[in-house]
Short mmCIF file of C-alpha atoms and ligand atoms in Angstrom, two decimals:
data_model
loop_
_atom_site.label_atom_id
_atom_site.label_comp_id
_atom_site.label_asym_id
_atom_site.label_seq_id
_atom_site.Cartn_x
_atom_site.Cartn_y
_atom_site.Cartn_z
CA MET A 1053 0.00 0.00 0.00
CA ILE A 1054 1.22 3.46 -0.83
CA SER A 1055 2.44 5.61 2.09
CA GLU A 1056 1.07 9.06 2.92
CA ARG A 1057 4.57 10.34 2.21
CA LEU A 1058 4.51 9.09 -1.39
CA LYS A 1059 0.91 10.27 -1.86
CA PHE A 1060 1.99 13.73 -0.79
CA ILE A 1061 4.99 13.68 -3.11
CA ALA A 1062 2.72 12.66 -6.02
CA SER A 1063 0.47 15.65 -5.30
CA LEU A 1064 3.44 17.96 -5.96
CA ILE A 1065 4.02 16.65 -9.52
CA PRO A 1066 1.28 18.65 -11.39
CA PRO A 1067 1.19 20.54 -13.65
CA ALA A 1068 3.98 18.33 -15.01
CA LYS A 1069 2.68 15.54 -17.24
CA THR A 1070 5.94 13.64 -17.61
CA LEU A 1071 7.89 12.21 -14.71
CA ALA A 1072 11.11 10.42 -13.89
CA ASP A 1073 11.12 8.52 -10.61
CA VAL A 1074 14.72 7.87 -9.64
CA GLY A 1075 14.92 4.95 -7.21
CA CYS A 1076 11.35 3.96 -8.08
CA ASP A 1077 11.49 0.63 -6.18
CA HIS A 1078 7.88 -0.72 -6.17
CA GLY A 1079 6.63 1.90 -8.66
CA LEU A 1080 3.76 3.03 -6.43
CA LEU A 1081 4.47 6.74 -6.87
CA ILE A 1082 4.14 6.38 -10.64
CA ILE A 1083 0.83 4.54 -10.28
CA GLU A 1084 -0.53 7.25 -7.97
CA ALA A 1085 0.58 10.00 -10.37
CA PHE A 1086 -1.15 8.36 -13.36
CA GLU A 1087 -4.33 7.59 -11.44
CA LYS A 1088 -4.78 10.86 -9.57
CA TYR A 1089 -2.77 13.55 -11.33
CA GLY A 1090 -3.19 12.93 -15.06
CA LEU A 1091 0.39 11.84 -15.69
CA GLU A 1092 0.96 10.98 -19.34
CA TYR A 1093 4.44 9.45 -19.40
CA ALA A 1094 6.93 8.16 -16.85
CA VAL A 1095 10.43 6.77 -16.64
CA ALA A 1096 10.85 4.28 -13.81
CA ILE A 1097 14.52 4.23 -12.84
CA ASP A 1098 16.29 1.97 -10.39
CA ASN A 1099 19.86 0.75 -10.31
CA LYS A 1100 18.94 -2.65 -8.88
CA GLU A 1101 17.18 -5.43 -10.76
CA GLN A 1102 14.80 -6.62 -8.06
CA PRO A 1103 13.14 -3.26 -7.29
CA LEU A 1104 12.78 -2.45 -10.99
CA LYS A 1105 11.23 -5.87 -11.54
CA SER A 1106 8.77 -5.17 -8.75
CA ALA A 1107 7.86 -1.80 -10.34
CA HIS A 1108 7.36 -3.60 -13.65
CA GLU A 1109 5.08 -6.22 -12.03
CA ASN A 1110 2.97 -3.59 -10.26
CA ILE A 1111 2.64 -1.18 -13.18
CA LYS A 1112 1.92 -3.99 -15.67
CA LYS A 1113 -1.52 -4.40 -14.08
CA HIS A 1114 -2.58 -0.90 -15.18
CA PRO A 1115 -3.72 0.47 -18.54
CA PHE A 1116 -0.97 3.11 -18.57
CA PHE A 1117 1.76 0.42 -18.59
CA PRO A 1118 2.77 1.19 -22.24
CA LYS A 1119 3.41 4.80 -21.21
CA VAL A 1120 6.15 3.82 -18.78
CA ARG A 1121 9.77 3.27 -19.74
CA PHE A 1122 11.70 1.05 -17.32
CA SER A 1123 15.37 1.79 -16.93
CA LEU A 1124 17.92 -0.24 -14.99
CA SER A 1125 20.45 2.53 -14.55
CA ASP A 1126 22.29 4.78 -12.14
CA GLY A 1127 20.56 8.01 -11.10
CA LEU A 1128 19.94 10.39 -14.00
CA ALA A 1129 22.47 8.77 -16.36
CA ASP A 1130 19.91 7.23 -18.72
CA LEU A 1131 17.32 10.02 -18.60
CA LYS A 1132 17.21 11.96 -21.86
CA GLU A 1133 17.19 15.73 -21.91
CA GLY A 1134 13.58 16.96 -21.82
CA GLU A 1135 12.19 13.45 -21.25
CA ALA A 1136 10.68 14.40 -17.88
CA GLU A 1137 9.24 17.72 -16.74
CA ALA A 1138 9.37 16.56 -13.12
CA ILE A 1139 12.03 14.42 -11.47
CA VAL A 1140 11.36 12.77 -8.12
CA ILE A 1141 14.14 11.37 -5.95
CA ALA A 1142 12.74 10.12 -2.65
CA GLY A 1143 13.47 7.84 0.26
CA ILE A 1144 17.27 7.88 0.12
CA GLY A 1145 19.90 9.79 2.09
CA GLY A 1146 20.94 13.34 1.23
CA ILE A 1147 24.54 12.38 0.45
CA LEU A 1148 23.56 9.77 -2.15
CA MET A 1149 20.98 12.18 -3.55
CA THR A 1150 23.66 14.86 -3.87
CA GLU A 1151 25.92 12.39 -5.71
CA ILE A 1152 23.11 11.57 -8.15
CA LEU A 1153 22.43 15.28 -8.75
CA LYS A 1154 26.13 16.11 -9.10
CA LYS A 1155 26.44 13.64 -11.96
CA GLY A 1156 23.20 14.42 -13.75
CA LEU A 1157 21.77 17.82 -12.87
CA GLU A 1158 23.26 19.90 -15.69
CA ARG A 1159 21.35 18.12 -18.49
CA HIS A 1160 18.06 18.48 -16.61
CA ARG A 1161 18.12 22.04 -15.35
CA LYS A 1162 14.74 22.76 -16.94
CA ALA A 1163 13.02 20.11 -14.81
CA LYS A 1164 11.21 20.57 -11.53
CA PHE A 1165 12.98 18.46 -8.88
CA ILE A 1166 10.97 16.99 -6.03
CA LEU A 1167 13.44 15.75 -3.45
CA GLN A 1168 12.78 13.89 -0.23
CA ALA A 1169 15.98 12.96 1.57
CA ASN A 1170 15.77 10.89 4.74
CA ARG A 1171 18.78 12.62 6.30
CA ASN A 1172 21.61 15.09 5.54
CA LEU A 1173 19.23 17.82 4.42
CA PHE A 1174 21.91 20.45 5.07
CA GLU A 1175 24.30 18.82 2.58
CA LEU A 1176 21.51 18.57 0.00
CA ARG A 1177 20.46 22.22 0.40
CA LYS A 1178 24.08 23.34 0.26
CA PHE A 1179 24.59 21.43 -2.98
CA LEU A 1180 21.45 22.96 -4.50
CA TYR A 1181 22.55 26.45 -3.45
CA ASP A 1182 26.03 26.00 -4.94
CA ALA A 1183 24.44 24.63 -8.12
CA ARG A 1184 22.22 27.75 -8.39
CA MET A 1185 19.07 25.75 -7.77
CA GLU A 1186 16.32 27.63 -5.97
CA ILE A 1187 14.37 26.00 -3.15
CA ALA A 1188 10.97 27.03 -4.49
CA SER A 1189 8.92 25.32 -1.81
CA GLU A 1190 9.38 23.04 1.16
CA LYS A 1191 6.83 20.82 2.82
CA ILE A 1192 6.90 18.80 5.99
CA ILE A 1193 4.80 15.77 6.83
CA PHE A 1194 4.66 13.31 9.72
CA GLU A 1195 4.06 9.59 9.25
CA ASP A 1196 4.80 6.54 11.41
CA GLY A 1197 6.73 8.56 13.98
CA GLN A 1198 8.92 10.21 11.34
CA TYR A 1199 9.12 13.73 9.98
CA TYR A 1200 9.78 14.02 6.25
CA GLU A 1201 10.88 17.22 4.57
CA ILE A 1202 10.21 17.58 0.86
CA ILE A 1203 12.04 20.12 -1.28
CA VAL A 1204 10.79 21.38 -4.63
CA SER A 1205 13.72 22.86 -6.52
CA ARG A 1206 14.19 24.61 -9.87
CA ALA A 1207 17.01 26.43 -11.64
CA ALA A 1208 17.21 29.89 -10.07
CA ARG A 1209 16.20 32.87 -12.21
CA LYS A 1210 17.85 35.39 -9.90
CA PRO A 1211 20.85 35.29 -7.54
CA LEU A 1212 20.23 33.33 -4.35
CA ASN A 1213 21.48 34.30 -0.94
CA TYR A 1214 20.65 31.60 1.54
CA THR A 1215 22.13 31.93 5.00
CA GLU A 1216 23.63 29.05 6.96
CA GLU A 1217 20.42 28.92 9.00
CA ASP A 1218 18.43 28.60 5.76
CA LEU A 1219 20.56 25.63 4.73
CA ILE A 1220 20.24 23.96 8.13
CA PHE A 1221 16.52 24.46 8.71
CA GLY A 1222 15.22 25.13 5.20
CA PRO A 1223 14.63 28.67 3.83
CA VAL A 1224 10.92 28.13 3.22
CA LEU A 1225 10.24 25.99 6.28
CA ARG A 1226 11.74 28.57 8.64
CA ARG A 1227 9.83 31.38 6.95
CA GLU A 1228 6.48 29.60 6.89
CA ARG A 1229 6.78 28.07 10.38
CA HIS A 1230 4.35 25.23 9.74
CA PRO A 1231 3.09 23.73 13.05
CA LEU A 1232 4.82 20.42 12.22
CA PHE A 1233 8.11 22.22 11.67
CA ILE A 1234 7.79 23.90 15.08
CA ARG A 1235 6.89 20.56 16.70
CA LYS A 1236 9.90 18.87 15.11
CA LEU A 1237 12.22 21.60 16.40
CA GLU A 1238 10.72 21.43 19.88
CA GLU A 1239 11.29 17.68 19.96
CA GLU A 1240 14.86 18.04 18.71
CA LEU A 1241 15.52 20.72 21.31
CA LYS A 1242 14.23 18.47 24.08
CA ARG A 1243 16.39 15.57 22.86
CA TYR A 1244 19.53 17.70 22.75
CA GLN A 1245 18.78 19.20 26.16
CA GLU A 1246 18.47 15.72 27.62
CA ILE A 1247 21.87 14.80 26.17
CA GLY A 1248 23.20 17.99 27.74
CA TYR A 1249 26.76 17.64 26.47
CA GLU A 1250 28.89 20.57 25.45
CA ASN A 1251 29.05 19.41 21.82
CA VAL A 1252 25.31 19.87 21.29
CA ARG A 1253 25.25 23.33 22.89
CA GLU A 1254 25.58 25.04 19.52
CA LYS A 1255 22.71 22.96 18.12
CA ILE A 1256 20.56 23.89 21.11
CA GLU A 1257 21.26 27.60 20.63
CA ARG A 1258 20.50 27.45 16.93
CA ILE A 1259 17.18 25.68 17.49
CA LYS A 1260 16.19 28.09 20.27
CA GLU A 1261 16.91 30.96 17.96
CA GLN A 1262 14.61 29.48 15.30
CA LEU A 1263 11.88 28.85 17.80
CA TYR A 1264 11.91 31.95 19.96
CA GLU A 1265 14.01 34.70 18.42
CA ASN A 1266 14.18 36.57 15.11
CA GLN A 1267 10.43 36.29 14.85
CA ASN A 1268 10.09 40.01 14.34
CA ASP A 1269 12.13 39.74 11.13
CA ARG A 1270 9.47 37.62 9.49
C1 SAM B 1631 14.42 3.09 0.02
S1 SAM B 1631 13.99 2.92 -1.66
C2 SAM B 1631 12.90 4.29 -1.87
C3 SAM B 1631 11.80 3.97 -2.82
C4 SAM B 1631 10.85 5.12 -3.15
N1 SAM B 1631 11.50 6.15 -3.93
C5 SAM B 1631 10.27 5.70 -1.90
O1 SAM B 1631 10.51 6.87 -1.60
O2 SAM B 1631 9.54 4.98 -1.19
C6 SAM B 1631 15.43 3.46 -2.52
C7 SAM B 1631 15.51 2.93 -3.94
O3 SAM B 1631 16.52 3.66 -4.64
C8 SAM B 1631 17.27 2.76 -5.42
N2 SAM B 1631 18.57 3.41 -5.68
C9 SAM B 1631 19.58 3.60 -4.81
N3 SAM B 1631 20.60 4.23 -5.41
C10 SAM B 1631 20.22 4.47 -6.69
C11 SAM B 1631 20.83 5.06 -7.82
N4 SAM B 1631 22.07 5.56 -7.75
N5 SAM B 1631 20.16 5.11 -8.99
C12 SAM B 1631 18.92 4.60 -9.09
N6 SAM B 1631 18.29 4.00 -8.05
C13 SAM B 1631 18.93 3.94 -6.87
C14 SAM B 1631 17.31 1.49 -4.60
O4 SAM B 1631 17.61 0.36 -5.38
C15 SAM B 1631 15.90 1.46 -4.01
O5 SAM B 1631 15.01 0.76 -4.83
#
């Protein structure tokens, strides 16, 4: 069954009608996008045989099967320029995601990237910033005891100037202050305060600042 996380990611694909799902695994995101969001074409990409086979099995049961190209390949290497208006990379770590983008971003700068990294969000945001990719929107959801942050990124049309705090917490998340974002920070703060060691002091101060200070600047 498809997770709320993947359902939410699928809802961010429109108005794009063509999609590449990098690390598609079971293929459920592609199915959701065809069924609910009028997708017209998809490339299902995975670098391992078994997951791609499972995507093939699942998608084969649907009428849109002929509109899906299955690719056993690494990251964006086999995706043709202009083949997908939206590119989703979800459910992997931020470092691996950054490696995938480093190798393949240039050819796909016109695409809308929907990125959900499980960890190392700072490294991912920093890479996007250095690559002149704007963080156009950021969403946060909570499922099965986990917070997931989703970044929608596009090539920047004007110079970007993200601060270190933006890269740590997310430029849009810290501006919009969604209740889930605040809850996540409060929980992190409590965890760090319980640890109480000197080496988390800086983290504690940074989180406090997000939560309680600088609010007049917004
Ligand atoms: C944890 S699953 C996530 C599946 C789905 N995207 C989701 O969010 O639920 C990660 C998938 O990415 C694939 N993967 C890992 N590295 C990859 C790469 N460099 N290129 C393509 N697929 C990759 C794995 O084989 C696996 O199927």
